[in-house]
Amino acid sequence: LLSDNASYYKSKKFSQFLKNLNIEQKFSSVFNPTGNSLSERINSDILLVFKIYKGWNLGIIKLIIETKSTDCIIHI
């Protein structure tokens, strides 16, 4: 997991949560937004999806995302 240096990502509780799931945590460079650009871009895309599909059934959204990620064509 690549995260910025926010205090909530560095808390003992969060670190233990990741450890229990066998997830390695790494931190981006301090005061360097380009060091975390990939995760910021993905977060931006996720927020856009939330805006587009606001009010939709979660099962339908999941189906759309899964089919788009497997190169399947589906018509709903």
PDB file of C-alpha atoms in Angstrom:
ATOM      1  CA  LEU A   1       0.000   0.000   0.000  1.00  0.00           C
ATOM      2  CA  LEU A   2       1.464   3.315  -1.053  1.00  0.00           C
ATOM      3  CA  SER A   3       0.144   6.228   0.956  1.00  0.00           C
ATOM      4  CA  ASP A   4       1.111   9.752   1.819  1.00  0.00           C
ATOM      5  CA  ASN A   5       2.437  10.693   5.245  1.00  0.00           C
ATOM      6  CA  ALA A   6      -0.875  11.684   6.821  1.00  0.00           C
ATOM      7  CA  SER A   7      -1.025  10.861  10.509  1.00  0.00           C
ATOM      8  CA  TYR A   8      -4.024   8.521  10.111  1.00  0.00           C
ATOM      9  CA  TYR A   9      -1.979   6.308   7.764  1.00  0.00           C
ATOM     10  CA  LYS A  10       0.816   6.152  10.331  1.00  0.00           C
ATOM     11  CA  SER A  11      -1.335   5.276  13.334  1.00  0.00           C
ATOM     12  CA  LYS A  12      -0.599   2.101  15.265  1.00  0.00           C
ATOM     13  CA  LYS A  13      -4.170   0.909  14.743  1.00  0.00           C
ATOM     14  CA  PHE A  14      -3.956   1.254  10.947  1.00  0.00           C
ATOM     15  CA  SER A  15      -0.485  -0.315  10.858  1.00  0.00           C
ATOM     16  CA  GLN A  16      -1.758  -3.291  12.849  1.00  0.00           C
ATOM     17  CA  PHE A  17      -4.763  -3.609  10.523  1.00  0.00           C
ATOM     18  CA  LEU A  18      -2.446  -3.824   7.506  1.00  0.00           C
ATOM     19  CA  LYS A  19      -0.135  -6.238   9.291  1.00  0.00           C
ATOM     20  CA  ASN A  20      -3.073  -8.554  10.056  1.00  0.00           C
ATOM     21  CA  LEU A  21      -3.876  -8.611   6.326  1.00  0.00           C
ATOM     22  CA  ASN A  22      -0.207  -9.139   5.367  1.00  0.00           C
ATOM     23  CA  ILE A  23      -0.154  -5.823   3.481  1.00  0.00           C
ATOM     24  CA  GLU A  24       3.153  -4.000   3.225  1.00  0.00           C
ATOM     25  CA  GLN A  25       2.883  -0.248   3.653  1.00  0.00           C
ATOM     26  CA  LYS A  26       5.165   2.263   1.961  1.00  0.00           C
ATOM     27  CA  PHE A  27       5.064   6.036   2.139  1.00  0.00           C
ATOM     28  CA  SER A  28       5.524   8.585  -0.624  1.00  0.00           C
ATOM     29  CA  SER A  29       8.052  11.384  -0.363  1.00  0.00           C
ATOM     30  CA  VAL A  30       7.221  14.129   2.105  1.00  0.00           C
ATOM     31  CA  PHE A  31       6.006  17.403   0.527  1.00  0.00           C
ATOM     32  CA  ASN A  32       6.288  15.909  -2.965  1.00  0.00           C
ATOM     33  CA  PRO A  33       2.850  15.433  -4.567  1.00  0.00           C
ATOM     34  CA  THR A  34       4.355  13.830  -7.677  1.00  0.00           C
ATOM     35  CA  GLY A  35       5.646  10.984  -5.517  1.00  0.00           C
ATOM     36  CA  ASN A  36       2.062   9.871  -5.003  1.00  0.00           C
ATOM     37  CA  SER A  37       0.700  10.820  -8.434  1.00  0.00           C
ATOM     38  CA  LEU A  38      -0.493   7.346  -9.457  1.00  0.00           C
ATOM     39  CA  SER A  39      -2.617   6.831  -6.353  1.00  0.00           C
ATOM     40  CA  GLU A  40      -3.943  10.404  -6.603  1.00  0.00           C
ATOM     41  CA  ARG A  41      -5.001   9.726 -10.211  1.00  0.00           C
ATOM     42  CA  ILE A  42      -6.732   6.483  -9.253  1.00  0.00           C
ATOM     43  CA  ASN A  43      -8.513   8.224  -6.364  1.00  0.00           C
ATOM     44  CA  SER A  44      -9.669  10.913  -8.790  1.00  0.00           C
ATOM     45  CA  ASP A  45     -11.047   8.255 -11.149  1.00  0.00           C
ATOM     46  CA  ILE A  46     -12.848   6.493  -8.291  1.00  0.00           C
ATOM     47  CA  LEU A  47     -14.488   9.754  -7.187  1.00  0.00           C
ATOM     48  CA  LEU A  48     -15.614  10.355 -10.776  1.00  0.00           C
ATOM     49  CA  VAL A  49     -17.215   6.895 -10.891  1.00  0.00           C
ATOM     50  CA  PHE A  50     -19.044   7.658  -7.637  1.00  0.00           C
ATOM     51  CA  LYS A  51     -20.402  10.883  -9.135  1.00  0.00           C
ATOM     52  CA  ILE A  52     -21.489   9.218 -12.383  1.00  0.00           C
ATOM     53  CA  TYR A  53     -23.230   6.253 -10.755  1.00  0.00           C
ATOM     54  CA  LYS A  54     -24.684   8.067  -7.734  1.00  0.00           C
ATOM     55  CA  GLY A  55     -27.959   6.397  -6.778  1.00  0.00           C
ATOM     56  CA  TRP A  56     -27.336   3.262  -8.839  1.00  0.00           C
ATOM     57  CA  ASN A  57     -27.567  -0.237  -7.413  1.00  0.00           C
ATOM     58  CA  LEU A  58     -24.116  -1.335  -6.216  1.00  0.00           C
ATOM     59  CA  GLY A  59     -24.480  -4.743  -7.903  1.00  0.00           C
ATOM     60  CA  ILE A  60     -24.971  -3.113 -11.308  1.00  0.00           C
ATOM     61  CA  ILE A  61     -21.948  -0.856 -10.798  1.00  0.00           C
ATOM     62  CA  LYS A  62     -19.830  -3.867  -9.845  1.00  0.00           C
ATOM     63  CA  LEU A  63     -21.000  -5.743 -12.956  1.00  0.00           C
ATOM     64  CA  ILE A  64     -20.135  -2.791 -15.209  1.00  0.00           C
ATOM     65  CA  ILE A  65     -16.658  -2.419 -13.701  1.00  0.00           C
ATOM     66  CA  GLU A  66     -15.941  -6.149 -13.890  1.00  0.00           C
ATOM     67  CA  THR A  67     -17.010  -6.447 -17.513  1.00  0.00           C
ATOM     68  CA  LYS A  68     -15.032  -3.374 -18.550  1.00  0.00           C
ATOM     69  CA  SER A  69     -11.919  -4.799 -16.910  1.00  0.00           C
ATOM     70  CA  THR A  70     -12.248  -8.153 -18.733  1.00  0.00           C
ATOM     71  CA  ASP A  71     -12.857  -6.809 -22.265  1.00  0.00           C
ATOM     72  CA  CYS A  72     -16.379  -8.270 -22.345  1.00  0.00           C
ATOM     73  CA  ILE A  73     -19.238  -6.573 -24.141  1.00  0.00           C
ATOM     74  CA  ILE A  74     -22.485  -6.364 -22.209  1.00  0.00           C
ATOM     75  CA  HIS A  75     -25.685  -4.503 -22.925  1.00  0.00           C
ATOM     76  CA  ILE A  76     -27.968  -3.631 -20.030  1.00  0.00           C
TER      77      ILE A  76
END
